[in-house]
PDB file of C-alpha atoms in Angstrom:
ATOM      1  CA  UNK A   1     102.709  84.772  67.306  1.00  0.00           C
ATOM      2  CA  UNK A   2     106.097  85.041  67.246  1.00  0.00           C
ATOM      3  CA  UNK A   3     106.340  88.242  68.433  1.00  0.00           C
ATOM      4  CA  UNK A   4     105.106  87.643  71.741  1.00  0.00           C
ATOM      5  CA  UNK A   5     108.084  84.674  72.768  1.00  0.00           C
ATOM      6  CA  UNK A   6     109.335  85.928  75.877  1.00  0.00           C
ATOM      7  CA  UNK A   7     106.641  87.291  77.547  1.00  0.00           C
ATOM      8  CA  UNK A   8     105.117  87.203  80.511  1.00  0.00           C
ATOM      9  CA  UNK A   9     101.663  85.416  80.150  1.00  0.00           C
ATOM     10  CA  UNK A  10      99.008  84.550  83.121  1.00  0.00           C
ATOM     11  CA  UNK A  11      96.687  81.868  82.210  1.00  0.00           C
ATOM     12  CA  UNK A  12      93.821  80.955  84.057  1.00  0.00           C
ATOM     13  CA  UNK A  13      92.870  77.200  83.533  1.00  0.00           C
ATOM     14  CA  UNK A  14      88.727  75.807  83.205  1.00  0.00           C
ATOM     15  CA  UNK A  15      89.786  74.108  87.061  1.00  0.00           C
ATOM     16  CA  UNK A  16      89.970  77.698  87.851  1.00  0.00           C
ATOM     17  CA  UNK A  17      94.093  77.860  88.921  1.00  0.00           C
ATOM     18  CA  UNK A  18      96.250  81.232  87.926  1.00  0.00           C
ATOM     19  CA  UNK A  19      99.645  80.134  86.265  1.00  0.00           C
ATOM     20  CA  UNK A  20     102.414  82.355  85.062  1.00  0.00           C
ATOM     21  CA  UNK A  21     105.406  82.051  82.845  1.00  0.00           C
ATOM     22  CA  UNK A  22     107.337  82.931  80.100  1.00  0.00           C
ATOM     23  CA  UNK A  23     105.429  82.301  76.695  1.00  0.00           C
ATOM     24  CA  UNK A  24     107.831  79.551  75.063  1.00  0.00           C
ATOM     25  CA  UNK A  25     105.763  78.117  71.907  1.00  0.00           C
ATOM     26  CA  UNK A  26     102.290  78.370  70.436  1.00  0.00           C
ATOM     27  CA  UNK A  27     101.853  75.237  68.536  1.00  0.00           C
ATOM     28  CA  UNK A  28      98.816  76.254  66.029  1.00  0.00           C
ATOM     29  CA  UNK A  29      98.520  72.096  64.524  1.00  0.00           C
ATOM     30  CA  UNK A  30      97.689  71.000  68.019  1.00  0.00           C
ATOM     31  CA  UNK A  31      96.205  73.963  69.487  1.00  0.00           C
ATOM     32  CA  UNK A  32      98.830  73.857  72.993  1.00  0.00           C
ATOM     33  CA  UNK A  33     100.805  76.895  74.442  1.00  0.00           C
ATOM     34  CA  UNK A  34     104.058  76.010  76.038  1.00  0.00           C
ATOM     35  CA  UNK A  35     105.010  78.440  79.142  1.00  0.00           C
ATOM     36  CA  UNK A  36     108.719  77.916  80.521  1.00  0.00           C
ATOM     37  CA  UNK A  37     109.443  79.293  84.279  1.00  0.00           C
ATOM     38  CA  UNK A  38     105.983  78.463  85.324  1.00  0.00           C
ATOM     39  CA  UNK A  39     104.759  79.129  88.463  1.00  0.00           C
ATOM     40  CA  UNK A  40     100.908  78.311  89.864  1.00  0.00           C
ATOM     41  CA  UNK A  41      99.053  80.405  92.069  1.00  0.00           C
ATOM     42  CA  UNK A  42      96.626  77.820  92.683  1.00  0.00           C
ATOM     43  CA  UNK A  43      92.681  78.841  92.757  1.00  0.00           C
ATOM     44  CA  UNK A  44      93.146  82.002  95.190  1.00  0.00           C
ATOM     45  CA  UNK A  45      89.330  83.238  95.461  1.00  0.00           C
ATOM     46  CA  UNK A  46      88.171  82.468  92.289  1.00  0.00           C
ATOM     47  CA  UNK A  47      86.774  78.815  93.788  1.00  0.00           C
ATOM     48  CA  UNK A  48      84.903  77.797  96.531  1.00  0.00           C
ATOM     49  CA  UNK A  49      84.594  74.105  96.099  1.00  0.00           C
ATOM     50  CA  UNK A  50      87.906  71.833  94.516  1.00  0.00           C
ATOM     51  CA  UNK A  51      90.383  74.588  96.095  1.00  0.00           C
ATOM     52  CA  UNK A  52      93.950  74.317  95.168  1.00  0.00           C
ATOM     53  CA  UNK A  53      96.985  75.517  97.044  1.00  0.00           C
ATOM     54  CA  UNK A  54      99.793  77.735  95.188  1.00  0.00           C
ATOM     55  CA  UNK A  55     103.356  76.418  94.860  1.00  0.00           C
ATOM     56  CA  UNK A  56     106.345  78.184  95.022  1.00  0.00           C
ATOM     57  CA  UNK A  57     107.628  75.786  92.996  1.00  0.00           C
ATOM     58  CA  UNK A  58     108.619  76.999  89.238  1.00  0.00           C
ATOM     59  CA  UNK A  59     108.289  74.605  86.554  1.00  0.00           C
ATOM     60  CA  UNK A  60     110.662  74.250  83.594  1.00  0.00           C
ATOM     61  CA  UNK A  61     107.765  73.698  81.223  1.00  0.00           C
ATOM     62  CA  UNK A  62     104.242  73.273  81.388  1.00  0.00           C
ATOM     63  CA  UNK A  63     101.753  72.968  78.169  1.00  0.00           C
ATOM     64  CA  UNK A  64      98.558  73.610  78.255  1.00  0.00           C
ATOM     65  CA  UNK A  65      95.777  72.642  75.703  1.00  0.00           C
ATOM     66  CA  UNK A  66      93.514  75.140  73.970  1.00  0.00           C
ATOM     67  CA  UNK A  67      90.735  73.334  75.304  1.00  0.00           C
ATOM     68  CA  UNK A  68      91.951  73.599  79.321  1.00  0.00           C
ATOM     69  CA  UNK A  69      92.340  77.435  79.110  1.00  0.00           C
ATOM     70  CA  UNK A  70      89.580  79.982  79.938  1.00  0.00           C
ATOM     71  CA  UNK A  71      91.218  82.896  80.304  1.00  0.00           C
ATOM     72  CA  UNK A  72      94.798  84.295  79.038  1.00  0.00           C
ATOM     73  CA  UNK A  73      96.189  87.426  79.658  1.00  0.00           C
ATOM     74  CA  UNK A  74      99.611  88.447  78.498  1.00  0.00           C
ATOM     75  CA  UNK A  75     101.449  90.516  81.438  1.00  0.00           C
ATOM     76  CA  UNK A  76     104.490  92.010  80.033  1.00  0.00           C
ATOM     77  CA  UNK A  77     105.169  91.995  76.399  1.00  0.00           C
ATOM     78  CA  UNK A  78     109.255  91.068  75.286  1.00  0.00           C
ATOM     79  CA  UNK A  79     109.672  94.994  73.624  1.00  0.00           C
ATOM     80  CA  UNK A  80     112.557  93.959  70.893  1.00  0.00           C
ATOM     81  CA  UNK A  81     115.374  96.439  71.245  1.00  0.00           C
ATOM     82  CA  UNK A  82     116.071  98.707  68.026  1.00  0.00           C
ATOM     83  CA  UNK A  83     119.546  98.015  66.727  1.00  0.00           C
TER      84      UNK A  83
END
């Protein structure tokens, strides 16, 4: 998993709210994924009831459990430049 520290991931949580960040650690032992730079997006359309608001706000870290995440897409992967 290495290979994709640095990138840009969206993740899309089960309560339905978009965040996005920088992929900062995948910790395999107890199955979490730690963005950096995070920003939420809130639930946008995808929920009619429990609606969320987005933040401008960017987090320095947010982890998010295995078990929380329904839906992760990675946006821009970190290309490593060829010395």
């Amino acid at each position: 998993s290495d290979h994709l520290n640095n990138s840009k991931i969206r993740i899309i949580t089960n309560s339905d709210i978009r965040y996005e960040g920088v992929l900062y650690k995948i910790n395999a032992e107890e199955k979490t994924i730690t963005l950096k730079n995070v920003q939420s997006f809130g639930t946008e359309d995808r929920r009619t009831d429990k609606k969320q608001a987005g933040s401008s706000m960017l987090y320095e870290y947010i982890v998010f459990r295995s078990a929380e995440i329904k839906d992760l897409i990675v946006l821009k992967e970190e290309t490593q430049a060829e010395a």
